[in-house]
Coordinates of C-alpha atoms in Angstrom, one line a residue:
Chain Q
X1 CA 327.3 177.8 -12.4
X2 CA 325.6 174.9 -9.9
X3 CA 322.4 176.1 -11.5
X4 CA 324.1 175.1 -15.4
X5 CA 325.5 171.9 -14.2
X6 CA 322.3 171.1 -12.3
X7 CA 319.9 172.0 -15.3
X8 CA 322.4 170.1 -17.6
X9 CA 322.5 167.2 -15.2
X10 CA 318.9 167.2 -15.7
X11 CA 318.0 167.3 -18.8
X12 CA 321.0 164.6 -19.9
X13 CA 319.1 162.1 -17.2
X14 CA 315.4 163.0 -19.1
X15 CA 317.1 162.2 -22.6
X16 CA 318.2 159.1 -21.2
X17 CA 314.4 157.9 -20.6
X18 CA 313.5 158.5 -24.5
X19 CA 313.1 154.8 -24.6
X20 CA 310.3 153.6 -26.0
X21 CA 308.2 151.6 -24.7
X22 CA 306.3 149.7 -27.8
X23 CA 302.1 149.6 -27.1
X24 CA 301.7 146.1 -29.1
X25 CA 304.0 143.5 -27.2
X26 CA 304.3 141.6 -30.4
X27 CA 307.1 144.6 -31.9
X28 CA 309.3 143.5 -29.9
X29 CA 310.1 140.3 -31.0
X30 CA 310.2 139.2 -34.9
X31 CA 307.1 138.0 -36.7
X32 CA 307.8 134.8 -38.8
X33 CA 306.0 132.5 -41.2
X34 CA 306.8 129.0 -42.2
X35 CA 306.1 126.4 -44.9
X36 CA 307.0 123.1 -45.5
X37 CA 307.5 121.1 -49.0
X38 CA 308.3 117.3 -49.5
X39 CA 310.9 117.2 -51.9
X40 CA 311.8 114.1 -54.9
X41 CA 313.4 111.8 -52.4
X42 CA 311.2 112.1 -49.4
X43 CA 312.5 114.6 -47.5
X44 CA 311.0 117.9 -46.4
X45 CA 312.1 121.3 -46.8
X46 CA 311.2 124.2 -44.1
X47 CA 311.1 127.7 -45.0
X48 CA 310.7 130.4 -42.2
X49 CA 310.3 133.9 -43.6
X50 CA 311.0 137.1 -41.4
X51 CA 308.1 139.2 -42.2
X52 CA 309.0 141.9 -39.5
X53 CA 312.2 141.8 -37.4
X54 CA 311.0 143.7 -34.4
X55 CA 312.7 145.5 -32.0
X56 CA 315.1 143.3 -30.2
X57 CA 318.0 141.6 -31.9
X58 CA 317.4 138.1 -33.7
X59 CA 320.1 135.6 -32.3
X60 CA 318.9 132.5 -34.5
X61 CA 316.2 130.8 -36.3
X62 CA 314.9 127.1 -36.4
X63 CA 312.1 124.6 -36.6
X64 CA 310.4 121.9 -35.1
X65 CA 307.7 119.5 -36.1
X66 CA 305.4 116.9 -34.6
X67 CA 302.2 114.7 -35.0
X68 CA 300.2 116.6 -32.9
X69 CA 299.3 120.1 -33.5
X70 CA 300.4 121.3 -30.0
X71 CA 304.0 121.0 -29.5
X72 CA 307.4 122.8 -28.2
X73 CA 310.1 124.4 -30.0
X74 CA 312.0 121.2 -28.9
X75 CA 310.3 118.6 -30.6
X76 CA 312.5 117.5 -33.8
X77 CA 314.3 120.6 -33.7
X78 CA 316.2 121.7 -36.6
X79 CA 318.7 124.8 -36.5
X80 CA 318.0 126.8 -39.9
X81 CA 321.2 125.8 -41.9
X82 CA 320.6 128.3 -45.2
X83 CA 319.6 132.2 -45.2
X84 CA 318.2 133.5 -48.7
X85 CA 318.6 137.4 -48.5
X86 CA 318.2 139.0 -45.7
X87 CA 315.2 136.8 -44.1
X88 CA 314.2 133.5 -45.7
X89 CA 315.8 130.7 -43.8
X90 CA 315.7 127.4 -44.5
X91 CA 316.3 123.7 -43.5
X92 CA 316.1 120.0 -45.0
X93 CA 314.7 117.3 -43.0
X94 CA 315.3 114.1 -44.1
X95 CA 313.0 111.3 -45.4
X96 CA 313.4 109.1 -42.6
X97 CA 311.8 111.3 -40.3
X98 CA 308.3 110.8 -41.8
X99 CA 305.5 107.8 -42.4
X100 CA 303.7 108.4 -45.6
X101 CA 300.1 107.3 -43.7
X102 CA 300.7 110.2 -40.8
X103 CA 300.4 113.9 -40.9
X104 CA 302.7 115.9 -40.0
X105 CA 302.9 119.6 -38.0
X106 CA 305.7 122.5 -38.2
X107 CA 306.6 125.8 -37.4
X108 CA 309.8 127.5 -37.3
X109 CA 310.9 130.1 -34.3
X110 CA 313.3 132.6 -33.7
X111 CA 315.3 133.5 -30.2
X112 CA 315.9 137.1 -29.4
X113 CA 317.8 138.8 -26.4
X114 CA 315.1 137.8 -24.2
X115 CA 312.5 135.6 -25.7
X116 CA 311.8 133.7 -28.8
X117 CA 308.5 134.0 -30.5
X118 CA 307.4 131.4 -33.1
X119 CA 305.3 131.6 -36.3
X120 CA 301.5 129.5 -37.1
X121 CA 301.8 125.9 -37.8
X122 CA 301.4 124.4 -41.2
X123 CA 300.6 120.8 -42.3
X124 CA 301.9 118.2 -45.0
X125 CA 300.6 114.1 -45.0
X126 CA 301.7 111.9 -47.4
X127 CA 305.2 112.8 -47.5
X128 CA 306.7 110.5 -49.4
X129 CA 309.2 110.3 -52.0
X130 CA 308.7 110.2 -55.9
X131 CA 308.9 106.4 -56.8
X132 CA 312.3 106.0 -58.1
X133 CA 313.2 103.2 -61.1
X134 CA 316.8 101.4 -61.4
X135 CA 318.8 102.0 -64.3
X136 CA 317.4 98.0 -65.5
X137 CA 314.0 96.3 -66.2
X138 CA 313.9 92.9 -64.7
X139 CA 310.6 91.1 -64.6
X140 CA 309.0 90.8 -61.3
X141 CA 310.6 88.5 -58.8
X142 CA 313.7 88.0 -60.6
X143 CA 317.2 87.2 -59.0
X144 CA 320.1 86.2 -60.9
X145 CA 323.4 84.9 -59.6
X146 CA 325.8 82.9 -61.0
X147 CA 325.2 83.6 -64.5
X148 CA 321.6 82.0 -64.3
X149 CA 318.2 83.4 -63.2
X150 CA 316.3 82.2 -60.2
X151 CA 312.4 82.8 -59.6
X152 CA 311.9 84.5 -56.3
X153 CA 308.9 82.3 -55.1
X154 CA 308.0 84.3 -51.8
X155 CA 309.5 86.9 -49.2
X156 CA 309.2 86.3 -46.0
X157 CA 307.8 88.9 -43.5
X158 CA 309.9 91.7 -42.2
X159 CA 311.5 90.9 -39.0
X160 CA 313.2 93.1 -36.1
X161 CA 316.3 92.3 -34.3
X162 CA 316.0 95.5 -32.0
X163 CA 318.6 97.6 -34.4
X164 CA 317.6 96.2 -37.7
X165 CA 314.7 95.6 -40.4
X166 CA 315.5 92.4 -42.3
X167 CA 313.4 90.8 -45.0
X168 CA 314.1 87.0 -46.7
X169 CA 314.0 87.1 -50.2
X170 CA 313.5 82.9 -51.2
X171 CA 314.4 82.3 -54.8
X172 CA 315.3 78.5 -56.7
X173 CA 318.8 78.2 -55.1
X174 CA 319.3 81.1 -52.9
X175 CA 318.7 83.3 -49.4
X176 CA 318.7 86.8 -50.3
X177 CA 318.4 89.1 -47.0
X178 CA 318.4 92.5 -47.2
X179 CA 318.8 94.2 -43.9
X180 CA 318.6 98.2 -42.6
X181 CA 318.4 100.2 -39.9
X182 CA 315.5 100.2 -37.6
X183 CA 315.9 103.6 -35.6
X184 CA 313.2 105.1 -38.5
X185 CA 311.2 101.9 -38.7
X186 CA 310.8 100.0 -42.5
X187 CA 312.5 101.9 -45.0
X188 CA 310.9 104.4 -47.5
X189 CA 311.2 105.1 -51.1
X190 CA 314.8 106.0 -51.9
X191 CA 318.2 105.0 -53.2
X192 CA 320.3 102.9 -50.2
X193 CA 324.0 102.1 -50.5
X194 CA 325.8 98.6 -49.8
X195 CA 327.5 97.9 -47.0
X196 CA 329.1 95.2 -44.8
X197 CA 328.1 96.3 -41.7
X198 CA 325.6 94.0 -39.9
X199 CA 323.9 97.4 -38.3
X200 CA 323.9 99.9 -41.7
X201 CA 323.5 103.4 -40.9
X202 CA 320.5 105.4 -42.2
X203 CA 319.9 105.3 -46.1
X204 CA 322.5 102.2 -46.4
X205 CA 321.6 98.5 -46.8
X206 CA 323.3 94.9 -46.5
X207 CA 322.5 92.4 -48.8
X208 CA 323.5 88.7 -48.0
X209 CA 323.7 86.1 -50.5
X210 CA 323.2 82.8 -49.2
X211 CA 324.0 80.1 -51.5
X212 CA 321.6 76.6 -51.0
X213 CA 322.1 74.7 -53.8
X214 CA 325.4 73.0 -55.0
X215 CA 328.0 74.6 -53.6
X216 CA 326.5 76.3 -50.6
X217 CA 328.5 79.8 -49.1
X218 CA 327.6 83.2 -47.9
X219 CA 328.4 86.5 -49.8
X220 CA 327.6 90.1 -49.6
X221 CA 327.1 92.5 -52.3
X222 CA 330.1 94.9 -52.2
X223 CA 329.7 98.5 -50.4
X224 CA 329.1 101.2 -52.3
X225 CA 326.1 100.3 -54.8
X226 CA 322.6 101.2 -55.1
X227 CA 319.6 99.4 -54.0
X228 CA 316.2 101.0 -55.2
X229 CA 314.0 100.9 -52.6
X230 CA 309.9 101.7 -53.7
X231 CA 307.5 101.5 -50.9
X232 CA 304.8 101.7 -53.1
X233 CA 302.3 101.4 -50.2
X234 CA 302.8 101.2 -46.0
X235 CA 302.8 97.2 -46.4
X236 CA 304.5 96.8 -49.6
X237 CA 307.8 97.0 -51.6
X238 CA 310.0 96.5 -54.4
X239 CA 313.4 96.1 -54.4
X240 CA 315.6 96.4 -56.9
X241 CA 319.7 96.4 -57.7
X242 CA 321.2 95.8 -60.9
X243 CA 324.5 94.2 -61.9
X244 CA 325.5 95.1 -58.5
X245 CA 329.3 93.0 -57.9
X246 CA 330.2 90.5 -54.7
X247 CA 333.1 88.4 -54.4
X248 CA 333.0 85.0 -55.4
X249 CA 337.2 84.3 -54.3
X250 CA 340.3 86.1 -54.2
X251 CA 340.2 86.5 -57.7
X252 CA 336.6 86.4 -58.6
X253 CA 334.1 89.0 -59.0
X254 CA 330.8 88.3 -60.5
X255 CA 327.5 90.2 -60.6
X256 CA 324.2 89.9 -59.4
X257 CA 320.7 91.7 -60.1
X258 CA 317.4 91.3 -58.5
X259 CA 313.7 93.0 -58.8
X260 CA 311.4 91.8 -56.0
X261 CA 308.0 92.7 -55.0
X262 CA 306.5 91.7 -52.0
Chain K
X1 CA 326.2 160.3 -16.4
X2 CA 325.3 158.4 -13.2
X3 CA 328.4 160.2 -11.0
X4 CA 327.6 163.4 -13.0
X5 CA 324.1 163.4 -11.1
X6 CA 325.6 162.7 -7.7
X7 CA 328.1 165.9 -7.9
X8 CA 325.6 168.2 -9.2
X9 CA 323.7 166.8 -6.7
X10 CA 325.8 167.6 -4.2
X11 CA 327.3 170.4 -4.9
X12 CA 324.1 172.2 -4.7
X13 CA 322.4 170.8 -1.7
X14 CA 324.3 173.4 1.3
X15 CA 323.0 176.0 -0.3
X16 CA 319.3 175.3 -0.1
X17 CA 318.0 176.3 2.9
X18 CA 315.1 175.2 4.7
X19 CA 311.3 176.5 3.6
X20 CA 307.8 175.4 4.5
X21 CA 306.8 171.9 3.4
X22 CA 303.9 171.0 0.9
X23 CA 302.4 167.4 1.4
X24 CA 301.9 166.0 -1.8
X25 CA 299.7 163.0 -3.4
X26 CA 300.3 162.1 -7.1
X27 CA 299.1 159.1 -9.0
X28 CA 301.0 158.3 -11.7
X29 CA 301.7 156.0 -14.5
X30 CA 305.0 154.1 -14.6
X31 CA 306.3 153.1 -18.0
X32 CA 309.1 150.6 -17.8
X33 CA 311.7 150.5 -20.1
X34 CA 314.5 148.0 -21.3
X35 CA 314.1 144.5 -20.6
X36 CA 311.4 145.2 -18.2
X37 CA 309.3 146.6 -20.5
X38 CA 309.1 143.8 -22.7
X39 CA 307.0 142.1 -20.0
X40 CA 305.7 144.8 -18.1
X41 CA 302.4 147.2 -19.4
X42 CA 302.4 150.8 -18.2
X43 CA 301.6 150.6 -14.7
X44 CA 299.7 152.6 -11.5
X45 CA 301.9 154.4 -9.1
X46 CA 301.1 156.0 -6.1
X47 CA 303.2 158.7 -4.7
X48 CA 303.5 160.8 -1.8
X49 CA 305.8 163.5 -1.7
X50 CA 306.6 166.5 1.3
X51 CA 307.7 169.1 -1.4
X52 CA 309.3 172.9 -0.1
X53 CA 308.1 175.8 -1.1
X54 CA 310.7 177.8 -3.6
X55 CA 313.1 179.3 -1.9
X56 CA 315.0 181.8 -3.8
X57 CA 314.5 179.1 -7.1
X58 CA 315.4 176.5 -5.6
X59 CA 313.5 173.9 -3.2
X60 CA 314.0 170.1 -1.7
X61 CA 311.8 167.2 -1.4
X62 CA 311.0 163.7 0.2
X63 CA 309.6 161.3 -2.1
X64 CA 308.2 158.5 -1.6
X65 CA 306.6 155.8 -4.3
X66 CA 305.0 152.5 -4.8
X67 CA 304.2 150.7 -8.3
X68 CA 302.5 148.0 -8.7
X69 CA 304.1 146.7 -12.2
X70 CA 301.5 144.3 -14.2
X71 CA 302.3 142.0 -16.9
X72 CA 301.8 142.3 -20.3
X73 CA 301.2 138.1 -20.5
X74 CA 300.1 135.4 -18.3
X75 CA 303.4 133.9 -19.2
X76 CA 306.2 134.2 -21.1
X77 CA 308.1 132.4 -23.8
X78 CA 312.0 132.1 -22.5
X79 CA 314.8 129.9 -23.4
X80 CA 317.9 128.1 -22.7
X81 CA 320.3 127.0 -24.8
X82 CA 323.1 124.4 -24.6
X83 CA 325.6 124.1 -27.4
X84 CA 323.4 124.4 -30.4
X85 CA 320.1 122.8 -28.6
X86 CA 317.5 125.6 -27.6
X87 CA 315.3 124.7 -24.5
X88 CA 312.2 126.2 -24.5
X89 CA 310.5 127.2 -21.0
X90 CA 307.7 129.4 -19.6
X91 CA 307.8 132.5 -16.8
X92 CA 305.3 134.0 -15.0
X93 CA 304.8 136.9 -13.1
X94 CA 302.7 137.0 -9.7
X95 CA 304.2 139.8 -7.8
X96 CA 306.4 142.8 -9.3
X97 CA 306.5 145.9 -6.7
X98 CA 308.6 148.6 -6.9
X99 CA 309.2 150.8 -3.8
X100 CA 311.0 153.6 -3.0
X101 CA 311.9 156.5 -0.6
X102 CA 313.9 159.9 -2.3
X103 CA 315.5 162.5 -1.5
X104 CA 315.7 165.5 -4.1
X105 CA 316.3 169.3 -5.3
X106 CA 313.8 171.1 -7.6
X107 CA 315.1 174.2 -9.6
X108 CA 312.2 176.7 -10.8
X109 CA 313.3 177.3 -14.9
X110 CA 310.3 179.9 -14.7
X111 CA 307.4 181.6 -13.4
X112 CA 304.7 183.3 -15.3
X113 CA 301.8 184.6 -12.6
X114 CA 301.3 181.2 -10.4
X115 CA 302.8 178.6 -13.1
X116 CA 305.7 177.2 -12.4
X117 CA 308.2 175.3 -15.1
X118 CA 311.1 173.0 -12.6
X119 CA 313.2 170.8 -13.2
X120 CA 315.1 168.2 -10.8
X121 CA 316.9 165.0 -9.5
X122 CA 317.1 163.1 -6.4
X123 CA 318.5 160.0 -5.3
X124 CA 316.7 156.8 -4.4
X125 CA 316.6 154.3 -2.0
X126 CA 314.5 151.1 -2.3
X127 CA 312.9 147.8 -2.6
X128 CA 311.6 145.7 -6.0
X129 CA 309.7 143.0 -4.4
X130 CA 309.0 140.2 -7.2
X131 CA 307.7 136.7 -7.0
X132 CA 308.2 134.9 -10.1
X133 CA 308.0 131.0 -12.1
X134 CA 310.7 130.3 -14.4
X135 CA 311.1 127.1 -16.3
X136 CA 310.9 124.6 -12.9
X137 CA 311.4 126.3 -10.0
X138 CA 310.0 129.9 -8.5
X139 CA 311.3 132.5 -6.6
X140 CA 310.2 135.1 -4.3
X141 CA 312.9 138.2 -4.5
X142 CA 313.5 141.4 -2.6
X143 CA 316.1 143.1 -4.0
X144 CA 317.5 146.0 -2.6
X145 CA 318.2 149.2 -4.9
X146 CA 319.5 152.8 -5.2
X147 CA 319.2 154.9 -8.0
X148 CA 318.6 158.5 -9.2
X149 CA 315.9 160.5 -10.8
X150 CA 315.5 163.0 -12.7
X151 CA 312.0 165.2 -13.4
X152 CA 310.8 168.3 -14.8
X153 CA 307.0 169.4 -14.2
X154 CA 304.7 172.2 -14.3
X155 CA 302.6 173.7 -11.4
X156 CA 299.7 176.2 -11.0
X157 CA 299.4 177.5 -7.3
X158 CA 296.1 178.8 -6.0
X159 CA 295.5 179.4 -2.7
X160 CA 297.6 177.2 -0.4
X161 CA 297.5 174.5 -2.7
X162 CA 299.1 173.5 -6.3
X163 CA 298.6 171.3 -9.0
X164 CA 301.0 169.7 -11.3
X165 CA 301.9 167.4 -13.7
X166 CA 305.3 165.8 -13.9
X167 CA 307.5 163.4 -15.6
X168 CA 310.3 161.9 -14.1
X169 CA 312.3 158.6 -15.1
X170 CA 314.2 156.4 -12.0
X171 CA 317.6 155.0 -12.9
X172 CA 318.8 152.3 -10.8
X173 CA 322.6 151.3 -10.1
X174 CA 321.6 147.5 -9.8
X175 CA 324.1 145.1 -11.6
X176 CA 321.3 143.0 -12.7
X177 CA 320.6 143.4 -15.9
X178 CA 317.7 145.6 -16.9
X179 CA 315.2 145.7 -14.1
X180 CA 313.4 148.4 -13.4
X181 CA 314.2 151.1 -14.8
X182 CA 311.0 153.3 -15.5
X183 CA 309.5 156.5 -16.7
X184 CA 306.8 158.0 -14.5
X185 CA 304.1 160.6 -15.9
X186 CA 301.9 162.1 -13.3
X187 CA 299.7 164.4 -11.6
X188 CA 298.8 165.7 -8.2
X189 CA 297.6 168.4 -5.3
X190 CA 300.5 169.8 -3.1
X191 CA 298.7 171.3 0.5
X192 CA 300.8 173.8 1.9
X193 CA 301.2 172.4 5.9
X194 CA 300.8 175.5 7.8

């Protein structure tokens, strides 16, 4: 009997051991690639793809990018926010991260139970969007308030107020500033929306009308409307909005469009 | 299972009675498993046992055992995470010791001419001695441990000595997740003392 229970406690302590113990250190953990594509409007889509899952259990997947080719799991990091099957993940970045002149590094990484492991580092420069055109053809420099059309006869440099980007737009008889947010520095290629506030938010723009000749007053264009933005190299610009509305009085609304290169 | 050791173990212990000792050297290789051996290779282990002769099948021991546990990397990737933000850090292993003193019962399975098939477990007492970087700060640890083991081996006997080879695997009670329990595959001499 104490010879049964002691062989039995035995060999149910050997069984136990059967774990094994993997030769190449990388099975434990999963083994992941990554790419990286600019999409239309400028931003960037990552793909990580599982290529073997390893032993230990996957508890997420993200990324993380850089300008140097040596860089944390931290830097810019992006939670995957889209799984394709069973081990493509993905994630967008958007436009505003990036500078078309600089080059950019990434590489996704997954976190098991105990450590994460991380795949090889791709590459992508000019990330930029595809140049966009307004729903109008104005000739260059045009601005038209009022129900006449003014020459734009220059644009002054752009100029920081710490949280904005604003650039003077000087045409016959009016001020046109267009102002964004600084926190990605001048804006890229892409379609911004009106708004009133004096600091937009990313991807939104104010645009003040200031009247100089005859009657002079201040307007804005309305929220809500497109301004094409083309930064058609890292120093210049067009912009472009097209029958976009403000309010002249209480019971006034007019248009105004505009196509300015500077 | 662990409790299940402990009675067998004791039920059967007054009724092994006292024979003449064998010492016994035995290197060995420890293969950690779980967590630990995610960071730890297969490792060297000395061992020096006083081992009974059979007495009427059965036999007791003294064990004792030191492993010197080496990484598998100069560091290691580890992480943090707060809310949805993972922190990446770094660890690094200088020290990782394992020591141990047991106390055990061998049963002979069989015997054909001067082989011997056993089996057996014992209980452990202990120290893991590891000095270790994580993130920021390091920390020198001795943590104290008791466990069981279970082995099963094969010996020939010439003479007044005996060679064998045995595996064994130590199980430690230790709350902390995961951190040294091993598997040990070895060999050795036994001298009978006169």
């Amino acid at each position: 009997m104490k010879k049964t229970i002691f062989l039995f406690s035995t060999v149910v302590f050997l069984l136990e051991g059967c774990v094994k113990w993997e030769r190449n250190y990388e099975d434990y953990f999963p083994q992941l690639t990554v790419s990286a594509e600019v999409q239309s409007d400028g931003s960037v889509l990552l793909t990580a793809t599982i290529e073997e899952w390893g032993t230990l259990n996957t508890i997420g997947v993200g990324f993380a990018f850089s300008e140097s080719e040596d860089f944390g799991i931290d830097e810019n990091q992006l939670l995957a926010t889209n799984q394709i099957g069973d081990n493509i993940f993905t994630a967008l970045y958007s436009k505003n991260n990036f500078d078309p002149l600089k080059t950019y590094y990434f590489k996704s990484w997954a976190i098991t139970d105990a450590i994460y492991s991380i795949s090889s580092v791709c590459s992508l420069d000019n990330v930029e969007a595809i140049p966009i055109d307004g729903p109008c053809t104005y000739p260059n420099n045009y601005f038209f308030m009022l129900n006449s059309a003014e020459n734009v006869y220059s644009v002054d440099p752009w100029y920081n107020d710490f949280y904005v980007n604003s650039v003077v737009a000087n045409a016959s008889n009016t001020r046109i500033t267009f102002t964004f947010n600084s926190a990605f520095g001048l804006p890229n290629t892409g379609i911004y929306t009106t708004t009133n506030d004096d600091v937009p938010d990313n991807d939104f723009v104010k645009v003040k009308l200031d009247r100089l000749g005859g009657s002079t007053f201040i307007r804005t264009l309305e929220p809500g409307q497109n301004v094409y933005i083309n930064r058609t190299s890292p120093t210049s610009w067009t912009i472009e909005y097209c029958s976009a509305e403000w309010v002249f009085n209480s019971t006034t609304t007019l248009e105004s469009s505009a196509y300015i290169t500077f | 299972m662990k409790y299940l050791i402990f009675v067998s173990f004791l039920f059967i212990l007054p009724w092994i009675s006292q024979a003449q000792f064998a010492i016994s050297p035995n290197i060995s290789v420890s293969v950690p498993t779980g967590v630990l051996g995610i960071v730890m290779k297969r490792s060297p282990c000395l061992k020096l046992e006083f081992v009974e002769d059979f007495d009427n099948k059965w036999r007791r021991r003294h064990m004792g055992s030191i492993t010197y546990f080496i990484p598998r990397r100069d560091t290691f990737n580890i992480y943090s995470i707060s809310g949805t933000y993972v922190t990446p850090s770094t660890q690094t292993f200088n020290l990782f010791v394992d020591l141990f003193y047991g106390y055990g019962i061998d049963y002979r399975i069989m015997q054909f001419k001067d082989f011997k098939l056993y089996a057996g477990l014992g209980v452990l007492g202990g120290l893991t001695i590891r000095d270790y970087r994580a993130g920021g700060y390091s920390e020198f640890q001795v943590l104290y441990n008791m466990g069981a083991s279970g082995r099963t081996g094969l010996e020939f006997s010439f003479k007044n000595q005996a060679v064998f080879i045995e595996l064994s695997r130590n199980y430690y009670f230790n709350s902390e997740k995961a951190i040294i329990d091993y598997n040990n595959i070895g060999a050795g001499i036994r001298f009978l003392i006169p």
